[in-house]
XYZ file of C-alpha atoms in Angstrom:
553
model
C -10.130 6.819 -19.256
C -6.840 8.301 -18.198
C -6.310 11.788 -16.833
C -6.072 13.117 -20.405
C -6.499 16.625 -21.786
C -10.280 16.292 -21.938
C -10.446 15.283 -18.286
C -8.072 18.146 -17.453
C -10.422 20.541 -19.251
C -13.468 19.648 -17.154
C -11.359 19.567 -13.981
C -10.170 23.133 -14.652
C -13.828 24.186 -14.940
C -14.601 22.534 -11.595
C -11.634 24.227 -9.910
C -12.659 27.644 -11.222
C -16.220 27.170 -9.943
C -15.036 26.263 -6.437
C -11.737 28.071 -5.854
C -11.479 31.190 -8.035
C -11.327 34.279 -5.848
C -10.215 32.284 -2.834
C -7.198 32.995 -0.664
C -4.336 30.573 0.072
C -4.185 30.100 3.857
C -1.882 27.097 4.202
C 0.827 25.381 2.134
C 2.030 21.828 2.825
C 4.084 19.164 1.087
C 3.095 15.953 2.892
C 4.920 13.733 0.374
C 7.816 14.105 -2.049
C 5.678 14.642 -5.158
C 2.498 16.156 -3.690
C 1.538 19.631 -2.641
C -1.516 20.672 -0.622
C -2.817 24.247 -0.768
C -5.586 25.086 1.686
C -7.743 27.735 0.003
C -10.419 29.760 1.769
C -13.237 30.274 -0.724
C -16.925 31.028 -0.224
C -16.427 30.794 3.556
C -15.089 27.248 3.273
C -11.595 25.801 3.557
C -10.817 23.462 0.684
C -7.685 21.439 0.045
C -6.234 21.699 -3.464
C -4.024 18.699 -4.260
C -1.294 19.250 -6.847
C 0.487 16.008 -7.658
C 3.612 15.430 -9.750
C 3.640 11.706 -9.005
C 5.050 9.637 -11.905
C 1.955 7.377 -11.913
C -0.816 9.406 -10.220
C -0.112 13.001 -11.316
C -3.274 15.092 -11.136
C -4.961 18.304 -9.917
C -8.056 18.105 -7.740
C -9.867 19.214 -4.605
C -9.443 16.550 -1.944
C -11.174 15.692 1.313
C -8.455 13.241 2.408
C -6.560 14.164 5.614
C -2.846 14.949 5.370
C -0.321 15.357 8.176
C 2.017 18.336 8.040
C 5.699 17.222 8.051
C 7.797 18.483 10.966
C 10.331 20.037 8.585
C 9.091 21.866 5.444
C 10.867 21.253 2.131
C 12.817 23.919 0.258
C 9.988 24.141 -2.274
C 7.395 24.741 0.438
C 9.577 27.436 2.014
C 9.745 29.210 -1.361
C 5.980 28.956 -1.838
C 5.294 30.260 1.671
C 7.604 33.208 1.036
C 5.903 34.288 -2.174
C 2.266 33.117 -2.229
C 1.042 32.761 1.368
C -2.264 34.720 1.491
C -2.234 35.000 -2.318
C -5.544 35.416 -4.145
C -6.405 32.678 -6.664
C -7.413 34.619 -9.761
C -7.985 31.861 -12.313
C -7.325 28.282 -13.397
C -6.677 27.688 -17.086
C -5.338 24.982 -19.363
C -2.636 25.103 -22.026
C -4.764 24.437 -25.137
C -6.084 20.896 -24.485
C -2.828 19.608 -23.011
C -2.346 18.222 -19.506
C -0.829 21.484 -18.284
C -2.791 23.478 -15.681
C -1.899 27.072 -14.825
C -3.056 28.836 -11.664
C -2.785 32.628 -11.751
C -2.099 34.176 -8.344
C -1.829 37.673 -6.945
C 0.108 38.289 -3.717
C 1.545 41.141 -1.664
C 5.185 41.237 -0.632
C 6.591 42.504 2.685
C 6.265 46.107 1.504
C 2.647 45.691 0.437
C 3.398 45.728 -3.287
C 1.238 43.391 -5.382
C 3.004 40.849 -7.614
C 1.600 38.243 -9.974
C 2.704 34.601 -9.994
C 1.672 31.457 -11.807
C 1.673 27.921 -10.463
C 2.099 25.515 -13.381
C 1.306 21.808 -13.017
C 2.595 19.653 -15.859
C 0.992 16.202 -15.873
C 3.442 14.172 -17.938
C 3.954 10.769 -16.232
C 7.505 10.527 -14.855
C 8.287 14.020 -16.190
C 5.426 15.587 -14.188
C 6.404 18.730 -12.311
C 5.071 21.741 -10.391
C 6.539 25.215 -10.961
C 6.179 28.606 -9.281
C 6.736 31.232 -11.988
C 7.314 34.962 -11.614
C 4.733 36.207 -14.097
C 6.511 39.534 -14.531
C 9.738 38.095 -15.965
C 8.738 34.506 -16.801
C 11.436 32.943 -14.621
C 11.187 29.887 -12.415
C 11.215 30.835 -8.720
C 11.243 27.179 -7.636
C 9.925 23.764 -8.668
C 9.128 20.490 -6.937
C 11.563 18.422 -9.079
C 14.848 20.057 -9.933
C 16.647 18.604 -12.957
C 20.272 19.376 -13.844
C 21.151 20.512 -17.419
C 23.037 17.233 -17.941
C 19.750 15.329 -17.651
C 17.591 17.730 -19.658
C 18.891 19.500 -22.747
C 15.520 20.857 -23.964
C 14.864 23.433 -21.225
C 16.152 24.630 -17.881
C 14.540 23.044 -14.826
C 16.284 24.909 -12.023
C 15.361 28.031 -10.001
C 16.277 31.151 -11.979
C 15.844 29.545 -15.414
C 13.398 31.047 -17.891
C 10.264 28.910 -17.961
C 9.804 27.158 -21.270
C 6.711 25.181 -22.201
C 7.004 21.420 -22.797
C 7.581 20.336 -26.423
C 4.516 21.053 -28.574
C 2.692 18.114 -30.134
C 1.442 20.135 -33.133
C -2.080 18.749 -32.843
C -5.438 20.516 -33.108
C -7.123 21.840 -29.958
C -10.599 20.219 -30.145
C -12.168 23.219 -28.375
C -11.016 25.694 -31.015
C -12.117 23.801 -34.148
C -15.162 24.264 -36.327
C -17.721 21.506 -36.746
C -16.135 18.670 -38.693
C -17.338 15.400 -40.118
C -15.256 12.727 -38.399
C -17.284 9.725 -39.559
C -14.341 8.270 -41.457
C -11.837 8.622 -38.617
C -10.905 5.728 -36.359
C -10.091 6.165 -32.671
C -6.396 6.034 -33.553
C -6.809 8.745 -36.225
C -8.673 10.945 -33.742
C -5.814 10.689 -31.234
C -3.251 11.540 -33.899
C -5.208 14.593 -35.086
C -6.515 16.143 -31.860
C -4.614 17.208 -28.766
C -5.327 15.765 -25.342
C -7.615 12.906 -26.379
C -6.678 9.669 -24.650
C -7.321 6.069 -25.605
C -10.697 5.687 -23.863
C -11.970 9.132 -24.889
C -11.165 8.445 -28.549
C -12.945 5.070 -28.357
C -16.078 6.774 -26.971
C -15.833 9.517 -29.606
C -15.559 6.944 -32.396
C -18.767 5.235 -31.206
C -20.495 8.607 -30.804
C -19.848 9.879 -34.330
C -20.594 6.459 -35.849
C -24.248 7.196 -34.987
C -24.280 10.270 -37.263
C -23.300 12.793 -34.581
C -20.785 15.578 -35.200
C -17.727 16.625 -33.251
C -19.579 19.709 -31.977
C -22.372 17.461 -30.680
C -19.771 15.552 -28.741
C -18.205 18.726 -27.293
C -21.622 20.115 -26.289
C -22.579 16.878 -24.560
C -19.170 16.718 -22.957
C -19.337 20.268 -21.553
C -23.005 20.448 -20.571
C -23.860 16.981 -19.325
C -21.006 16.013 -17.017
C -21.314 12.596 -15.406
C -18.298 11.802 -13.145
C -18.011 8.030 -12.760
C -15.731 5.063 -12.437
C -16.335 2.090 -14.692
C -15.150 -1.434 -14.033
C -14.417 -3.164 -17.325
C -12.917 -6.529 -18.118
C -9.517 -4.928 -18.651
C -9.224 -2.277 -15.950
C -10.803 0.259 -13.602
C -11.487 3.452 -15.577
C -12.316 7.111 -15.056
C -15.240 8.626 -16.926
C -17.310 11.768 -17.263
C -19.803 10.912 -20.026
C -23.554 10.379 -19.397
C -23.142 6.778 -20.554
C -19.591 5.583 -20.045
C -17.695 2.841 -21.863
C -20.604 1.158 -23.621
C -20.254 -2.559 -24.372
C -17.179 -2.914 -22.128
C -18.529 -1.962 -18.729
C -19.523 -4.350 -15.979
C -20.262 -1.710 -13.345
C -20.547 2.102 -13.296
C -20.383 4.110 -10.080
C -21.335 7.814 -10.151
C -19.989 10.718 -8.080
C -21.103 14.264 -7.410
C -17.840 15.887 -8.571
C -14.688 15.002 -10.466
C -12.639 15.573 -7.304
C -14.763 13.114 -5.339
C -14.305 10.660 -8.215
C -10.508 11.026 -8.062
C -10.413 10.703 -4.265
C -12.168 7.348 -4.565
C -10.327 6.206 -7.697
C -6.874 6.846 -6.214
C -7.786 5.998 -2.599
C -5.886 2.709 -2.334
C -3.305 3.428 -5.042
C -2.147 6.701 -3.505
C -2.388 5.390 0.075
C -0.171 2.377 -0.638
C 2.286 4.520 -2.577
C 2.525 7.111 0.220
C 3.063 4.396 2.798
C 5.765 2.872 0.588
C 7.469 6.273 0.386
C 7.496 6.592 4.171
C 8.505 3.006 4.918
C 10.701 1.899 2.012
C 13.818 1.717 4.237
C 11.923 -0.255 6.870
C 10.363 -2.699 4.394
C 13.761 -3.194 2.743
C 15.242 -4.137 6.134
C 12.345 -6.466 6.968
C 12.604 -8.111 3.534
C 16.295 -8.840 4.176
C 15.476 -10.390 7.571
C 12.665 -12.426 6.020
C 14.934 -13.706 3.276
C 17.495 -14.845 5.867
C 14.797 -16.444 8.025
C 13.301 -18.385 5.124
C 16.759 -19.624 4.148
C 17.359 -20.623 7.770
C 14.081 -22.580 7.889
C 15.132 -24.565 4.814
C 18.475 -25.429 6.428
C 16.784 -26.413 9.708
C 14.414 -28.739 7.854
C 17.377 -30.352 6.127
C 19.064 -30.833 9.504
C 15.861 -32.319 10.893
C 15.640 -34.697 7.923
C 19.160 -35.903 8.695
C 18.046 -37.036 12.163
C 15.943 -39.750 10.496
C 19.110 -41.907 10.356
C 19.814 -41.669 14.092
C 17.825 -44.816 14.950
C 19.864 -46.659 12.333
C 23.092 -45.462 14.018
C 21.765 -46.646 17.393
C 20.990 -50.072 15.877
C 24.490 -50.311 14.339
C 26.110 -49.524 17.694
C 23.911 -52.078 19.431
C 24.654 -54.831 16.867
C 28.405 -54.143 16.910
C 28.406 -54.339 20.702
C 26.431 -57.597 20.670
C 28.532 -59.277 17.968
C 31.846 -57.677 18.897
C 33.642 -61.074 19.025
C 32.861 -61.645 15.340
C 34.489 -58.363 14.200
C 38.058 -58.598 12.923
C 40.329 -55.622 13.514
C 41.078 -53.806 10.234
C 37.809 -54.806 8.528
C 36.064 -52.081 6.467
C 32.586 -53.624 6.853
C 30.686 -56.496 8.391
C 27.302 -58.142 7.752
C 25.329 -59.018 10.894
C 21.852 -60.342 11.586
C 19.363 -57.796 12.948
C 17.719 -59.801 15.742
C 14.652 -57.518 15.675
C 13.578 -58.726 12.236
C 16.116 -61.460 11.363
C 17.350 -59.542 8.330
C 21.029 -59.128 7.433
C 22.532 -55.633 7.866
C 25.834 -54.499 6.330
C 27.641 -52.003 8.563
C 30.597 -49.881 7.424
C 33.606 -49.901 9.752
C 36.673 -47.733 10.176
C 39.618 -50.122 9.670
C 41.791 -48.044 11.985
C 39.317 -48.372 14.899
C 38.919 -51.339 17.200
C 35.529 -53.112 17.248
C 34.699 -51.263 20.463
C 35.603 -47.855 18.984
C 33.489 -48.550 15.887
C 30.509 -49.305 18.128
C 31.150 -46.186 20.209
C 31.448 -44.118 17.014
C 27.894 -45.079 15.953
C 26.557 -44.437 19.478
C 28.213 -41.005 19.399
C 26.560 -40.109 16.057
C 23.222 -41.295 17.453
C 23.520 -39.163 20.620
C 24.668 -36.104 18.649
C 21.629 -36.246 16.368
C 19.308 -37.045 19.269
C 20.597 -34.064 21.246
C 20.286 -31.750 18.232
C 16.558 -32.364 17.717
C 15.250 -30.139 20.579
C 17.556 -27.302 19.485
C 16.556 -27.625 15.811
C 12.850 -27.701 16.716
C 13.249 -24.707 19.022
C 15.050 -22.695 16.323
C 12.476 -23.784 13.769
C 9.644 -22.575 15.974
C 11.360 -19.247 16.776
C 12.246 -18.572 13.141
C 8.797 -19.567 11.866
C 7.177 -17.287 14.461
C 9.414 -14.418 13.336
C 8.491 -15.013 9.683
C 4.774 -14.997 10.570
C 5.234 -11.829 12.629
C 7.148 -9.946 9.923
C 4.607 -11.105 7.329
C 1.860 -9.638 9.520
C 3.725 -6.314 9.804
C 4.302 -6.076 6.050
C 0.687 -7.083 5.415
C -0.589 -4.369 7.755
C 1.229 -1.770 5.647
C -1.018 -2.832 2.752
C -4.276 -1.924 4.481
C -3.589 0.691 7.189
C -4.084 4.409 6.645
C -1.118 6.760 6.387
C -1.668 8.100 9.909
C -1.264 4.570 11.313
C 2.291 4.132 10.014
C 3.827 5.755 13.104
C 2.218 3.079 15.294
C 3.783 0.321 13.192
C 7.180 2.051 13.361
C 6.876 2.271 17.184
C 6.023 -1.430 17.246
C 9.158 -2.312 15.251
C 11.281 -0.104 17.519
C 9.922 -1.852 20.627
C 10.520 -5.236 18.995
C 14.130 -4.271 18.216
C 13.917 -4.458 14.425
C 14.740 -0.801 13.825
C 16.551 1.818 15.860
C 14.809 4.833 17.276
C 15.823 8.050 15.574
C 17.024 10.850 17.811
C 14.578 13.715 17.693
C 14.052 16.903 19.603
C 12.095 16.254 22.760
C 8.473 16.679 21.790
C 5.398 15.962 23.787
C 3.565 13.026 22.269
C -0.169 13.200 21.865
C -2.039 10.397 23.513
C -3.469 8.267 20.746
C -6.608 6.226 20.960
C -6.167 2.500 20.521
C -7.760 1.082 17.381
C -10.401 2.380 15.010
C -14.086 2.337 15.903
C -17.063 1.111 13.880
C -20.700 0.422 14.706
C -22.947 -2.308 13.352
C -26.341 -1.423 11.922
C -27.792 -2.769 15.199
C -25.708 -0.329 17.249
C -22.984 -2.677 18.556
C -19.497 -1.155 18.800
C -16.600 -2.713 16.875
C -12.921 -1.853 17.380
C -10.107 -2.727 14.976
C -6.400 -2.865 15.846
C -4.202 -1.081 13.282
C -0.899 -2.691 14.299
C 0.220 -5.672 16.400
C 0.730 -3.631 19.583
C -2.837 -2.357 19.305
C -4.005 -5.902 18.548
C -2.456 -7.103 21.824
C -3.905 -4.218 23.814
C -7.400 -4.656 22.415
C -7.533 -8.418 22.756
C -5.627 -9.032 25.989
C -6.236 -5.859 28.039
C -9.029 -3.559 26.889
C -11.796 -5.981 25.942
C -14.101 -7.968 28.195
C -13.812 -11.755 28.319
C -17.319 -12.257 26.938
C -16.746 -9.993 23.902
C -16.188 -11.633 20.526
C -12.853 -11.653 18.675
C -12.587 -11.894 14.855
C -9.583 -12.638 12.631
C -9.121 -13.930 9.082
C -8.266 -17.620 9.052
C -4.524 -18.372 8.634
C -3.833 -14.980 6.966
C -2.190 -11.837 8.451
C -4.762 -9.276 9.525
C -6.084 -7.048 12.294
C -7.763 -8.188 15.501
C -11.405 -7.116 15.432
C -13.474 -6.917 18.646
C -17.277 -7.059 18.591
C -18.255 -5.596 21.963
C -21.148 -7.804 22.963
C -21.693 -11.178 24.594
C -24.828 -11.942 22.550
C -24.139 -11.000 18.919
C -26.869 -11.283 16.309
C -26.120 -12.904 12.955
C -26.022 -9.615 11.045
C -23.479 -8.112 13.466
C -21.307 -11.247 13.201
C -21.244 -10.922 9.408
C -20.459 -7.214 9.604
C -17.619 -7.710 12.109
C -16.228 -10.533 9.961
C -16.437 -8.281 6.879
C -14.376 -5.631 8.668
C -11.834 -8.297 9.698
C -11.560 -9.470 6.078
C -11.187 -5.889 4.843
C -8.371 -5.120 7.321
C -6.310 -8.111 6.245
C -4.066 -9.347 3.467
C -7.185 -10.895 1.901
C -8.747 -7.463 1.256
C -8.904 -8.011 -2.522
C -10.238 -11.581 -2.303
C -13.775 -12.944 -2.144
C -15.353 -15.514 0.171
C -12.762 -14.958 2.905
C -12.953 -17.338 5.914
C -13.007 -15.447 9.230
C -12.683 -17.145 12.624
C -14.554 -15.764 15.627
C -14.590 -16.765 19.275
C -15.159 -15.226 22.695
C -12.046 -13.593 24.154
C -12.076 -15.894 27.186
C -10.953 -18.691 24.849
C -7.882 -16.738 23.692
C -4.450 -16.801 25.334
C -1.054 -15.374 24.506
C 1.985 -17.672 25.027
C 4.847 -16.311 27.108
C 7.428 -14.578 24.936
C 5.203 -14.599 21.828
C 5.579 -11.861 19.230
C 3.134 -8.911 19.309
C -0.237 -9.837 17.821
C 0.247 -13.610 18.175
C -2.429 -15.475 20.145
C -3.742 -19.029 20.528
C -7.444 -19.851 20.608
C -9.812 -22.794 20.560
C -13.526 -23.449 20.073
C -13.814 -20.942 17.218
C -16.479 -20.804 14.520
C -15.859 -19.704 10.927
C -17.916 -17.518 8.604
C -17.319 -16.730 4.892
C -17.610 -13.054 3.880
C -16.619 -10.641 1.102
C -14.424 -7.636 2.108
C -17.038 -5.019 1.122
C -15.402 -1.560 1.088
C -18.736 0.278 0.985
C -20.103 -1.624 3.972
C -16.935 -0.926 5.970
C -17.153 2.791 5.107
C -20.836 2.907 6.110
C -20.106 1.274 9.489
C -17.241 3.614 10.363
C -18.075 5.978 13.195
């Protein structure tokens, strides 16, 4: 089920139950399309996430941590001017559309009370968030400004009169009388009623096929909420019915609230997208370097293949020197007997060279190729190591949390891949190295979140008799199990964490190597995170997200 009008309806109810009457204490815009309002309600601080993301637009309460950007956006400055300390009066929905309105009441500098409305339009790439002056209906500011040249239907700039999105002219299912829908297909239901998505209409079709009415469906829908995610053969779906997606579901997972459901549903999707937003310039640069390196490796292999003929050139020079008296000046070729195997060999000659110069020419080609081999192999090793290193950095961006991105950026600055931006002198907080977990038997596990942390954990901070875990031949984090006598269960759990914090996160039966740290060494001049080890054992595990979450300290 998508975030359709029906889902929006129940989400608005949840927001009213938890946030109505609360006061806005903090306003942040951690990412380009997302706004966080911290609302103090019922003696609790709750974070309201308003998202205008083209793929993940939504409204929800979130427990996910967000860092406050150093410089607030223009939109945030406008919001802080008008609605800081505002009272949240009510959440309501435009009919059954994916438009949520938040009525606010706030005092200005003179103590006069003014009414405002925050409007969140959830419309894919046209999603937007508006602050509206309720007294005159004008837009004070919005998160996505659109020039008149790109939008002829309505004004989307500060100062324009707010105009609702184009109406669909469908029936609001919550304002209809009981109807017999037994003859309507899922497609007909979507065409007739507003805000009913593909999955909701499919469930409704099955529901009324059993003799139930539309009112029965609405009553069940409103009074027996069941937030869940359902894994089907086609996709991962949202749900809120007591029994979700019958006949298509392979697994249903329930949640206490719709907001908790959305936090889990969008956990990886939103995290990866936010990291991509922060690092798109960096990844673009690394992709360019990788492309050049891979092209260079191909050329080096071709050069190495060419050295296969050097022994032939050495043989030609040797035979020409031995049989020099038989060579006539001006000849373009000669056939001589190879005394190593008594076979005839035809050798091309330069007619302008003397027999001696022809021999020396083949010796020269031989020596040139022979001398090039160490250089080619050295460049091949250096370039291959760089490819592996950059692959590990790009892979880490797929599984780290948003707060770990700064560590990866620092790593790339130290490695010389990106330049350090000039910033105002600011005291840096001392960060802990790695992320801590604990096995069910109480043994501590630490995970490196970038290659610099991997080096520190493995080569400096851990004891020689501790155990080191890493996915086999795949980029991933270094994982340290802090014991010299691990039990089998702890080994499996540490290996599961290593598989989860790797490029193989979405795979099954992932091979993970483990060995005591005393058997690990780092070659001189090696890239961050690169180590050599021997005597390892291997265990197969599944990257179990729930287990990893349960073991996190």
